[in-house]
Structure formats: structure tokens, C-alpha cells
Coordinates of C-alpha atoms (C1' of nucleotides) in Angstrom, one line a residue:
Chain I
M1 CA -5.0 9.0 -27.6
E2 CA -4.1 11.6 -25.0
E3 CA -4.5 10.1 -21.5
K4 CA -4.5 11.7 -18.1
E5 CA -1.3 11.1 -16.2
I6 CA -1.8 8.6 -13.4
S7 CA 0.0 9.5 -10.2
R8 CA 2.7 7.3 -8.7
A9 CA 0.6 7.0 -5.5
V10 CA -2.3 5.4 -7.4
I11 CA 0.0 3.0 -9.3
S12 CA 1.6 1.7 -6.1
R13 CA -1.8 0.9 -4.7
L14 CA -3.0 -1.1 -7.7
P15 CA -1.1 -4.3 -6.9
R16 CA -2.5 -4.2 -3.4
Y17 CA -6.1 -3.9 -4.8
Y18 CA -5.3 -6.8 -7.1
R19 CA -4.1 -8.9 -4.3
Y20 CA -7.2 -8.3 -2.1
L21 CA -9.5 -8.9 -5.1
G22 CA -7.7 -12.1 -6.0
E23 CA -8.2 -13.4 -2.4
L24 CA -11.8 -12.4 -2.4
N25 CA -12.3 -14.1 -5.7
D26 CA -10.6 -17.3 -4.4
E27 CA -13.0 -17.2 -1.5
G28 CA -15.9 -17.1 -3.9
V29 CA -17.0 -13.6 -3.1
E30 CA -19.0 -12.2 -6.0
R31 CA -19.5 -8.5 -5.2
I32 CA -18.0 -5.9 -2.9
S33 CA -18.7 -2.3 -2.2
S34 CA -16.0 0.3 -1.8
Q35 CA -17.1 0.6 1.8
E36 CA -16.5 -3.1 2.6
L37 CA -13.2 -3.2 0.7
S38 CA -12.1 0.0 2.5
E39 CA -12.6 -1.7 5.9
M40 CA -10.6 -4.8 4.8
M41 CA -7.8 -2.8 3.4
K42 CA -7.8 0.0 5.9
V43 CA -8.0 2.8 3.4
T44 CA -10.9 5.2 2.7
A45 CA -13.7 4.2 0.4
S46 CA -13.3 7.5 -1.3
Q47 CA -9.8 6.7 -2.2
I48 CA -10.7 3.4 -3.7
R49 CA -13.4 5.0 -5.9
Q50 CA -11.1 7.8 -6.9
D51 CA -8.3 5.4 -7.7
L52 CA -10.4 3.1 -9.8
N53 CA -12.1 5.9 -11.7
N54 CA -8.8 6.9 -13.1
F55 CA -9.2 3.9 -15.3
G56 CA -12.9 3.7 -15.9
G57 CA -16.2 3.1 -14.2
F58 CA -15.9 -0.5 -13.1
G59 CA -18.7 -0.4 -10.6
Q60 CA -22.4 -0.1 -10.6
Q61 CA -24.5 2.3 -8.5
G62 CA -26.5 0.5 -5.9
Y63 CA -24.6 -2.7 -6.4
G64 CA -20.9 -2.1 -5.9
Y65 CA -18.1 -3.9 -7.8
N66 CA -18.1 -7.4 -9.3
V67 CA -15.1 -9.0 -7.7
R68 CA -14.1 -11.1 -10.7
H69 CA -14.6 -8.4 -13.2
L70 CA -12.6 -5.8 -11.2
Y71 CA -9.8 -8.3 -10.6
D72 CA -9.5 -8.9 -14.3
E73 CA -9.7 -5.2 -15.1
I74 CA -6.9 -4.3 -12.7
G75 CA -4.9 -7.3 -14.0
S76 CA -5.2 -5.9 -17.5
I77 CA -4.3 -2.4 -16.3
L78 CA -1.2 -3.9 -14.7
G79 CA -0.3 -5.7 -17.9
L80 CA -0.8 -9.1 -16.3
D81 CA -2.9 -10.3 -19.2
K82 CA 0.2 -10.4 -21.3
K83 CA 3.2 -12.7 -21.0
H84 CA 6.6 -11.2 -20.2
N85 CA 9.9 -12.9 -21.0
L86 CA 12.6 -12.2 -18.5
I87 CA 16.3 -12.6 -18.4
L88 CA 18.2 -12.8 -15.1
I89 CA 21.5 -11.0 -14.9
G90 CA 23.4 -12.3 -12.0
A91 CA 22.9 -15.8 -10.6
G92 CA 24.1 -15.3 -7.1
N93 CA 22.0 -16.1 -4.1
L94 CA 19.3 -13.5 -4.8
G95 CA 19.2 -14.3 -8.5
Q96 CA 18.8 -17.9 -7.8
A97 CA 16.1 -17.2 -5.2
L98 CA 14.1 -15.2 -7.7
A99 CA 14.6 -17.8 -10.4
N100 CA 13.2 -20.4 -8.1
Y101 CA 10.2 -18.4 -7.2
V102 CA 7.4 -20.1 -9.0
N103 CA 4.7 -17.4 -8.4
F104 CA 6.2 -15.1 -11.0
E105 CA 5.7 -17.7 -13.7
K106 CA 2.0 -18.1 -12.6
R107 CA 1.5 -14.4 -13.3
G108 CA 3.1 -14.6 -16.8
F109 CA 6.6 -13.6 -16.0
I110 CA 8.8 -16.3 -17.5
I111 CA 12.5 -16.5 -17.1
K112 CA 14.1 -17.4 -20.4
G113 CA 17.7 -16.9 -19.8
I114 CA 20.2 -16.6 -16.9
F115 CA 23.6 -14.9 -17.2
D116 CA 26.5 -14.6 -14.8
R117 CA 30.1 -13.4 -15.1
N118 CA 31.3 -16.2 -12.9
E119 CA 32.7 -19.0 -15.2
D120 CA 32.4 -21.6 -12.5
I121 CA 28.7 -21.7 -12.7
H122 CA 28.3 -21.5 -16.5
G123 CA 26.5 -24.5 -17.7
R124 CA 24.8 -25.1 -14.4
E125 CA 21.1 -25.3 -14.6
I126 CA 18.5 -23.5 -12.4
R127 CA 15.0 -24.7 -12.9
G128 CA 16.1 -26.2 -16.2
I129 CA 17.7 -23.0 -17.5
R130 CA 21.4 -23.0 -18.2
V131 CA 23.6 -20.3 -16.8
Q132 CA 25.4 -18.5 -19.6
P133 CA 28.3 -16.0 -19.8
M134 CA 27.4 -12.4 -20.0
E135 CA 28.8 -12.1 -23.5
N136 CA 25.9 -14.2 -24.7
I137 CA 23.3 -11.6 -23.7
E138 CA 23.3 -9.6 -27.0
Q139 CA 22.9 -12.7 -29.2
F140 CA 20.3 -14.2 -26.8
M141 CA 18.2 -11.0 -27.0
K142 CA 18.3 -11.1 -30.8
E143 CA 17.0 -14.6 -30.9
N144 CA 14.4 -14.3 -28.1
D145 CA 11.7 -11.8 -27.4
V146 CA 13.0 -10.5 -24.1
D147 CA 11.0 -7.8 -22.3
I148 CA 12.5 -7.5 -18.9
A149 CA 15.9 -7.9 -17.4
V150 CA 16.3 -8.7 -13.7
L151 CA 19.5 -7.1 -12.4
T152 CA 20.8 -9.0 -9.4
I153 CA 24.5 -8.1 -9.7
P154 CA 26.6 -5.9 -7.4
K155 CA 26.4 -2.2 -7.9
T156 CA 29.8 -2.1 -9.5
G157 CA 29.2 -2.7 -13.2
A158 CA 25.4 -2.5 -12.9
V159 CA 25.2 0.9 -14.7
K160 CA 27.3 -0.4 -17.6
I161 CA 25.3 -3.6 -18.0
A162 CA 22.1 -1.6 -17.8
E163 CA 23.3 0.6 -20.6
Q164 CA 24.2 -2.4 -22.7
L165 CA 20.8 -3.9 -22.1
A166 CA 19.3 -0.6 -23.2
S167 CA 21.3 -0.7 -26.4
Y168 CA 20.1 -4.3 -27.0
G169 CA 16.5 -3.1 -26.8
I170 CA 15.4 -4.1 -23.3
R171 CA 12.1 -2.5 -22.3
G172 CA 12.1 -2.8 -18.6
I173 CA 14.7 -3.4 -15.8
W174 CA 13.9 -4.8 -12.4
N175 CA 16.9 -3.4 -10.5
F176 CA 18.1 -5.0 -7.3
A177 CA 21.5 -3.3 -7.5
H178 CA 22.1 -0.6 -5.0
I179 CA 22.5 2.2 -7.5
D180 CA 20.4 4.4 -9.6
L181 CA 20.3 3.6 -13.3
N182 CA 19.8 6.7 -15.4
L183 CA 18.3 5.3 -18.6
P184 CA 16.3 6.9 -21.3
E185 CA 12.7 7.2 -20.1
N186 CA 11.3 4.8 -22.6
I187 CA 13.1 2.1 -20.6
K188 CA 11.2 1.5 -17.4
V189 CA 13.1 0.8 -14.2
E190 CA 11.7 -0.5 -11.0
N191 CA 14.1 -0.5 -8.1
V192 CA 14.2 -2.9 -5.2
H193 CA 16.7 -1.5 -2.8
L194 CA 16.7 -4.0 0.0
S195 CA 19.1 -2.2 2.2
E196 CA 17.1 1.0 2.0
S197 CA 14.0 -0.9 3.0
L198 CA 15.8 -2.3 6.0
M199 CA 17.0 1.2 6.9
K200 CA 13.4 2.4 6.8
L201 CA 12.5 -0.3 9.3
S202 CA 15.4 0.7 11.5
Y203 CA 14.3 4.3 11.3
K204 CA 10.7 3.5 12.4
M205 CA 12.0 1.4 15.3
N206 CA 14.5 4.1 16.3
A207 CA 12.1 7.0 16.0
S208 CA 9.2 5.5 17.8
G209 CA 11.3 5.0 20.9
K210 CA 12.1 8.7 21.1
E211 CA 8.7 10.1 20.5
K212 CA 6.6 11.8 23.2
Chain J
M1 CA 9.7 15.3 24.2
E2 CA 6.9 16.0 21.7
E3 CA 8.3 15.8 18.2
K4 CA 6.9 16.9 14.9
E5 CA 5.7 13.9 12.9
I6 CA 8.0 13.2 10.0
S7 CA 6.2 12.4 6.8
R8 CA 6.5 9.0 5.1
A9 CA 7.8 10.7 2.0
V10 CA 10.7 12.2 3.8
I11 CA 11.6 8.9 5.5
S12 CA 11.8 7.0 2.3
R13 CA 14.2 9.6 0.9
L14 CA 16.6 9.4 3.8
P15 CA 18.3 6.1 2.8
R16 CA 18.9 7.5 -0.6
Y17 CA 20.6 10.6 0.8
Y18 CA 22.6 8.3 3.0
R19 CA 23.7 6.2 0.0
Y20 CA 24.8 9.3 -2.0
L21 CA 26.6 10.8 0.9
G22 CA 28.4 7.5 1.6
E23 CA 29.6 7.4 -1.9
L24 CA 30.8 11.0 -1.8
N25 CA 32.6 10.3 1.4
D26 CA 34.3 7.3 -0.1
E27 CA 35.4 9.5 -3.0
G28 CA 36.9 11.9 -0.5
V29 CA 34.5 14.7 -1.1
E30 CA 34.5 17.0 2.0
R31 CA 31.7 19.4 1.4
I32 CA 28.6 19.7 -0.8
S33 CA 25.9 22.2 -1.4
S34 CA 22.2 21.3 -1.7
Q35 CA 22.5 22.6 -5.2
E36 CA 25.3 20.2 -6.2
L37 CA 23.6 17.3 -4.4
S38 CA 20.3 18.1 -6.1
E39 CA 21.9 17.8 -9.5
M40 CA 23.5 14.4 -8.7
M41 CA 20.3 13.0 -7.2
K42 CA 17.9 14.7 -9.6
V43 CA 15.7 16.2 -7.0
T44 CA 15.3 19.9 -6.1
A45 CA 17.7 21.6 -3.8
S46 CA 14.7 23.0 -1.9
Q47 CA 13.5 19.5 -1.1
I48 CA 16.9 18.4 0.2
R49 CA 17.0 21.4 2.5
Q50 CA 13.4 21.0 3.7
D51 CA 14.0 17.3 4.3
L52 CA 17.1 17.8 6.3
N53 CA 15.7 20.6 8.4
N54 CA 13.1 18.2 9.7
F55 CA 15.9 16.9 11.8
G56 CA 18.0 19.9 12.5
G57 CA 20.3 22.4 10.8
F58 CA 23.2 20.3 9.6
G59 CA 24.5 22.8 7.1
Q60 CA 26.2 26.1 7.3
Q61 CA 25.3 29.2 5.3
G62 CA 27.8 30.1 2.7
Y63 CA 29.5 26.7 3.0
G64 CA 27.0 23.9 2.4
Y65 CA 27.1 20.6 4.2
N66 CA 30.1 18.7 5.5
V67 CA 29.7 15.3 3.8
R68 CA 31.1 13.2 6.6
H69 CA 29.1 14.9 9.2
L70 CA 25.8 14.8 7.3
Y71 CA 26.4 11.1 6.5
D72 CA 26.9 10.3 10.2
E73 CA 23.9 12.4 11.2
I74 CA 21.6 10.7 8.7
G75 CA 23.0 7.3 9.8
S76 CA 22.1 8.1 13.4
I77 CA 18.6 9.3 12.4
L78 CA 18.2 5.9 10.6
G79 CA 19.4 4.1 13.7
L80 CA 22.4 2.7 12.0
D81 CA 24.7 3.7 14.8
K82 CA 23.1 0.9 16.8
K83 CA 23.5 -2.8 16.4
H84 CA 20.4 -4.8 15.5
N85 CA 20.0 -8.5 16.1
L86 CA 17.9 -10.3 13.6
I87 CA 16.3 -13.7 13.3
L88 CA 15.4 -15.2 10.0
I89 CA 12.1 -17.0 9.8
G90 CA 12.1 -19.2 6.8
A91 CA 15.3 -20.6 5.3
G92 CA 14.1 -21.1 1.7
N93 CA 15.8 -19.6 -1.3
L94 CA 15.1 -16.0 -0.4
G95 CA 15.9 -16.5 3.3
Q96 CA 19.2 -18.0 2.4
A97 CA 20.0 -15.3 -0.1
L98 CA 19.4 -12.7 2.6
A99 CA 21.4 -14.6 5.2
N100 CA 24.3 -14.7 2.8
Y101 CA 24.1 -11.0 2.0
V102 CA 27.1 -9.6 3.8
N103 CA 26.3 -5.9 3.5
F104 CA 23.6 -6.0 6.1
E105 CA 26.2 -7.1 8.7
K106 CA 28.4 -4.2 7.7
R107 CA 25.5 -1.9 8.6
G108 CA 25.0 -3.5 12.0
F109 CA 22.2 -5.9 11.1
I110 CA 23.4 -9.2 12.5
I111 CA 21.6 -12.5 11.9
K112 CA 21.6 -14.4 15.2
G113 CA 19.2 -17.2 14.5
I114 CA 17.6 -19.0 11.6
F115 CA 14.3 -21.0 11.8
D116 CA 12.4 -23.1 9.4
R117 CA 9.6 -25.5 9.7
N118 CA 11.2 -28.0 7.3
E119 CA 12.8 -30.8 9.4
D120 CA 15.1 -31.8 6.5
I121 CA 17.2 -28.7 6.9
H122 CA 17.3 -28.5 10.7
G123 CA 20.9 -28.6 11.8
R124 CA 22.2 -27.4 8.5
E125 CA 24.4 -24.3 8.7
I126 CA 24.1 -21.0 6.8
R127 CA 27.0 -18.7 7.3
G128 CA 27.8 -20.6 10.5
I129 CA 24.3 -20.3 11.9
R130 CA 22.4 -23.5 12.5
V131 CA 18.8 -23.8 11.2
Q132 CA 16.5 -24.6 14.0
P133 CA 12.8 -25.7 14.3
M134 CA 10.2 -23.0 14.6
E135 CA 9.4 -24.3 18.1
N136 CA 12.7 -22.9 19.3
I137 CA 11.9 -19.3 18.5
E138 CA 10.3 -18.4 21.9
Q139 CA 13.2 -19.8 23.9
F140 CA 15.7 -18.3 21.6
M141 CA 14.2 -14.9 22.0
K142 CA 14.3 -15.2 25.8
E143 CA 18.0 -15.9 25.7
N144 CA 19.0 -13.4 23.0
D145 CA 18.3 -9.8 22.5
V146 CA 16.4 -10.0 19.2
D147 CA 15.2 -6.8 17.6
I148 CA 14.0 -7.7 14.2
A149 CA 12.5 -10.8 12.6
V150 CA 12.9 -11.3 8.9
L151 CA 9.8 -13.1 7.6
T152 CA 10.6 -15.1 4.4
I153 CA 7.9 -17.7 4.6
P154 CA 4.8 -18.3 2.4
K155 CA 1.9 -16.1 3.2
T156 CA 0.0 -19.0 4.7
G157 CA 0.9 -19.0 8.3
A158 CA 2.7 -15.6 8.1
V159 CA 0.1 -13.8 10.1
K160 CA 0.1 -16.4 12.8
I161 CA 3.9 -16.4 13.1
A162 CA 3.9 -12.7 13.2
E163 CA 1.5 -12.6 16.1
Q164 CA 3.6 -15.1 17.9
L165 CA 6.7 -13.0 17.4
A166 CA 4.7 -10.1 18.7
S167 CA 3.8 -11.9 21.8
Y168 CA 7.5 -12.9 22.3
G169 CA 8.4 -9.2 22.2
I170 CA 9.7 -8.6 18.7
R171 CA 10.1 -4.9 17.9
G172 CA 10.3 -4.9 14.1
I173 CA 9.4 -7.2 11.3
W174 CA 10.8 -7.1 7.8
N175 CA 8.1 -8.8 6.0
F176 CA 8.6 -10.6 2.6
A177 CA 5.4 -12.6 2.9
H178 CA 2.7 -11.4 0.4
I179 CA 0.2 -10.5 3.0
D180 CA -0.5 -7.6 5.3
L181 CA 0.3 -8.1 9.0
N182 CA -1.9 -6.1 11.2
L183 CA 0.1 -5.8 14.4
P184 CA -0.1 -3.4 17.3
E185 CA 1.5 -0.2 16.2
N186 CA 4.4 -0.4 18.6
I187 CA 5.7 -3.2 16.4
K188 CA 7.1 -1.7 13.3
V189 CA 6.6 -3.6 10.0
E190 CA 8.3 -2.9 6.7
N191 CA 7.0 -4.8 3.8
V192 CA 8.9 -6.0 0.7
H193 CA 6.3 -7.3 -1.6
L194 CA 8.4 -8.4 -4.6
S195 CA 5.5 -9.5 -6.8
E196 CA 3.9 -6.1 -6.3
S197 CA 7.1 -4.4 -7.3
L198 CA 7.2 -6.5 -10.5
M199 CA 3.6 -5.6 -11.2
K200 CA 4.5 -1.9 -11.0
L201 CA 7.2 -2.5 -13.5
S202 CA 4.7 -4.3 -15.8
Y203 CA 2.3 -1.4 -15.4
K204 CA 4.8 1.2 -16.4
M205 CA 5.8 -0.8 -19.5
N206 CA 2.2 -1.5 -20.4
A207 CA 1.0 2.1 -19.8
S208 CA 3.8 3.8 -21.7
G209 CA 3.0 1.9 -24.9
K210 CA -0.5 3.2 -24.8
E211 CA 0.0 6.9 -24.1
K212 CA -0.3 9.6 -26.7
Chain C
dT1 C1' 33.1 43.2 3.5
dA2 C1' 31.2 40.5 -0.5
dG3 C1' 29.6 36.1 -2.0
dA4 C1' 27.6 31.9 -1.2
dT5 C1' 24.4 29.1 0.6
dT6 C1' 21.6 27.8 4.3
dG7 C1' 17.2 27.7 7.1
dT8 C1' 12.6 29.1 6.8
dT9 C1' 8.5 31.4 5.3
dA10 C1' 5.2 31.8 1.7
dA11 C1' 3.1 30.2 -2.7
dT12 C1' 1.9 26.5 -5.5
dC13 C1' 0.8 22.2 -6.6
dG14 C1' -1.1 17.7 -6.0
dA15 C1' -3.4 14.1 -3.4
dT16 C1' -6.8 12.7 -0.2
dT17 C1' -11.2 13.1 1.9
dA18 C1' -16.0 14.6 2.1
dA19 C1' -20.3 15.4 0.1
dC20 C1' -23.9 14.5 -3.0
dA21 C1' -26.3 14.1 -7.4
dA22 C1' -26.7 10.4 -10.7
dT23 C1' -28.3 6.0 -11.4
dC24 C1' -28.7 1.1 -10.9
Chain D
dT1 C1' -40.5 3.1 -6.3
dA2 C1' -37.0 3.1 -2.3
dG3 C1' -32.5 2.0 -1.0
dA4 C1' -27.8 1.5 -2.0
dT5 C1' -23.7 2.8 -3.8
dT6 C1' -21.2 4.6 -7.4
dG7 C1' -18.9 8.4 -10.1
dT8 C1' -17.5 13.0 -9.7
dT9 C1' -17.2 17.7 -8.0
dA10 C1' -15.8 20.5 -4.2
dA11 C1' -13.2 21.1 0.1
dT12 C1' -9.4 20.1 2.7
dC13 C1' -5.1 18.7 3.8
dG14 C1' -0.2 17.9 3.0
dA15 C1' 3.9 18.0 0.3
dT16 C1' 6.8 20.3 -2.9
dT17 C1' 8.8 24.3 -4.9
dA18 C1' 10.1 29.2 -4.9
dA19 C1' 11.8 33.0 -2.7
dC20 C1' 14.5 35.5 0.4
dA21 C1' 16.2 37.1 4.8
dA22 C1' 19.7 35.4 7.9
dT23 C1' 24.3 34.3 8.5
dC24 C1' 28.7 32.0 7.8

DNA sequence: TAGATTGTTAATCGATTAACAATC
DNA sequence: TAGATTGTTAATCGATTAACAATC
């Protein structure tokens, strides 16, 4: 089933569409035109229609889009109609913050296991999940259907752990370590490089002062 | 001093150059060619040279780039040669995780104040900084030279707080709330929408299974 | 001077916007 | 049927890559 390659730019816009449609749906809005949505989201109506038509004709001429239907369709494109089992590697401050974040669970991302190399916190529970030693990951992955690993460990060691996870059959890595993981391309990686994000903010603040 | 507009794509690549150059510098590497760097970073040499030449000619024909010098130059473009004072709005799990993250401080991003609306944690200290009620923000900003607010509060209320911060004279907002802040454009906003990042990962995993 | 590699122009590629025929 | 708005083609704009003259 040969499919047209979807550009990265389109993909990064999908979650934002999803967010706006979810809010509209919560407000009880039933239909919306690309024009109205474009004003809310501050993008062009043309772009919205082009983006959506990468995946199919979800609208209806003369009517617009049914909010609920479009919301569900985008959800399914994003794979949110399926459950994802996660393991958390690294139970430091950030790892714990993510583990405690309930909204992921609402979207079907369920943390099944937590692992840390620090012995002192082994056995401790975070939202009912016991922190285990790193050595248990392999066995845990054999016994549980784990999709995604959330990497919240320092960059030292991250590459090695990622390679291990790959060899255990992980399908996706949500990488918070400040390093690039070069894995086979069947293993999907999404990076969250917080310090790079902060630098971008700093750039914008710095550059705008100098302009004109 | 009219300057050429730098594209968003270029800006998002700068921190990654900075990271690689920092590592090379730590390893004691003195010079590097765009060709060598391109192999490490898996981008084209042409793109590296184009990107850098937006800001000036940092290299030398026949030699390449001096690692240390280029590192410093990019740092200064990113505004990392200046100190930034931050306040943290929202001392939940994520806020605390960020407050405890020491690397920001190393780069000159220093948390000066922490605010939360939850009375129970007022007075508690995080890395030596006392959590204060939200009502104190205005006064605090008058008495301290605050550049950046880190917004780690639920999306409800985030827009209102952001507008208040704007009126108190904040220059930049690092926004972790799942909502778009529409502020005057002299106030720079950098969004970190974690759930959208996770959805992108989910998309990639979902889409790759279906292809071909 | 010869070799290497930049800085920069030109060519290509891809993404966004505009326009409009199709159709609900 | 008339009006509205999509889906899609064409035009434009911008970003990436290739090529090479400049120069260290």
C-alpha cells in the first residue's frame, strides 16, 4: 500500500489541530470551516485544507468540517486510538514529573514500569509503580508489551541504554537526554531537548533587541 | 541597523551546532571543516556553511573553522554570553524538576523566584528558593531584574497569568502550558508542548507500520 | 605555489499560498 | 437552485543543495 510521504512540517501541525478541535468539541461546537479555524489558529485556511487532504477528504463542500469527526480522524492518524505501554528509564526529577502527569494516561499512554540505576530509590513507588534496577529492563520487556521508552537519564550512558532498548525490541523512544541517538530507522525517536528550547528563547530575546 | 531576517529553520539548528561544538571543544579538538562536521551531525556541509554565513564568516578558506571560536560565536548569537534571570510560575512536579536542573544555571539561566498558587507549599524551599504566592509576582518583578518566566501551570489560567506577566514587563516566556499565548510580539514565547511531542512520536510509530 | 576549504551564487527542491472548479 | 466551502491544481515563495570562484 504505497503511500505518499507526509512532510515533517505537516506532522508537527497535526497535534495542534487536534488540540483546537478537542477544545471546540468540548465547547459543543459541531461544525467549523477552514476559514474559521484559520482565524482561531492564525494559519491560512489553505494550509489547513492542504494538510488535511494529505490524509483524506474529511470535509464537505458548502458545509465545512464536522468537529467531532475531524477530531477523531486526526486522533486516529496520530495513533491515539490505540493504547501505548511505556517504560520510564530514569526516575530523577524529570522522570518523576512525567510519571505523575496524568494527562498522558488519558490519551492512552500508560506507564508500566520505572527503572533507575540509583539503588537508593529501588522499591520506591511512583503512582503505584515500583522503581526497579536497570538490569530488570530486558526481562520486563519480555513479559510486558512495551511500545515506548521514555529516556530521562543524563546524556552519559543514554546512547548505550538506547541501543540496549533497541535490541530488546522497543519501537519508540521519547528522548529527553541531550544527545542524538542514532538508531535503526524502524525505531522512532522523538527528542525533547529542553536546553535547546531555552536557547531558542534566548536567541529570540537577544536578536529582537538588535534589529532595526 | 537593518538586519536580514533569519529563518526559523536556521534558528532551531543553532543550539544543535552549539552542542556539537561544545563537545568537540571538550574533547580538545581545535579545528573542524564543514565536511567533517556534516558527517558527525548528518546534515549537508552546504547547509552548515549557509547557516553560519547568516551571521558572518567564521571560517577560513583552506583551514575550516576554529572550534573554540565558532562555539563562542554561536553562544553569543544565542545570547548565552549574558545572564538571564528567571522566575518559575508553578511549582508542581515539572516546575520542581526544572528548578532542580543544574545545567540551566551553568548556561547563565538563573532562577530567582518561584511562585505557586497552592498555599500548602508557600515557604517551602526548592534549591534554596522560597516558594511564594502568585500575588507577590508584581512586587518581585519590580525589585528584581527578571527576564524570563517559566510557565509550568495548568492551561487554565495560563493565558491570564501570561498577560499579567506581560504587563509587569516580562521579556520572554518559556511556556509549558498546553495552550497558545497570544502576546504582543515584543514578548518572546517559546513553547514546550510535551503532549504534542508525544503525539508526534505516536504518529511516527503508527504511520511507519502502515507504509508500503 | 598547490591544496584545501570557505563564502557565495545559481539550481533545485519542497512547502505555502492563491485561485477556482467541483459539489454539497 | 443559489450560496458556501471544500478538494485540488497552479503560482509563488522560501529553504536546501550543488557548484565554483575566492582565498587562506
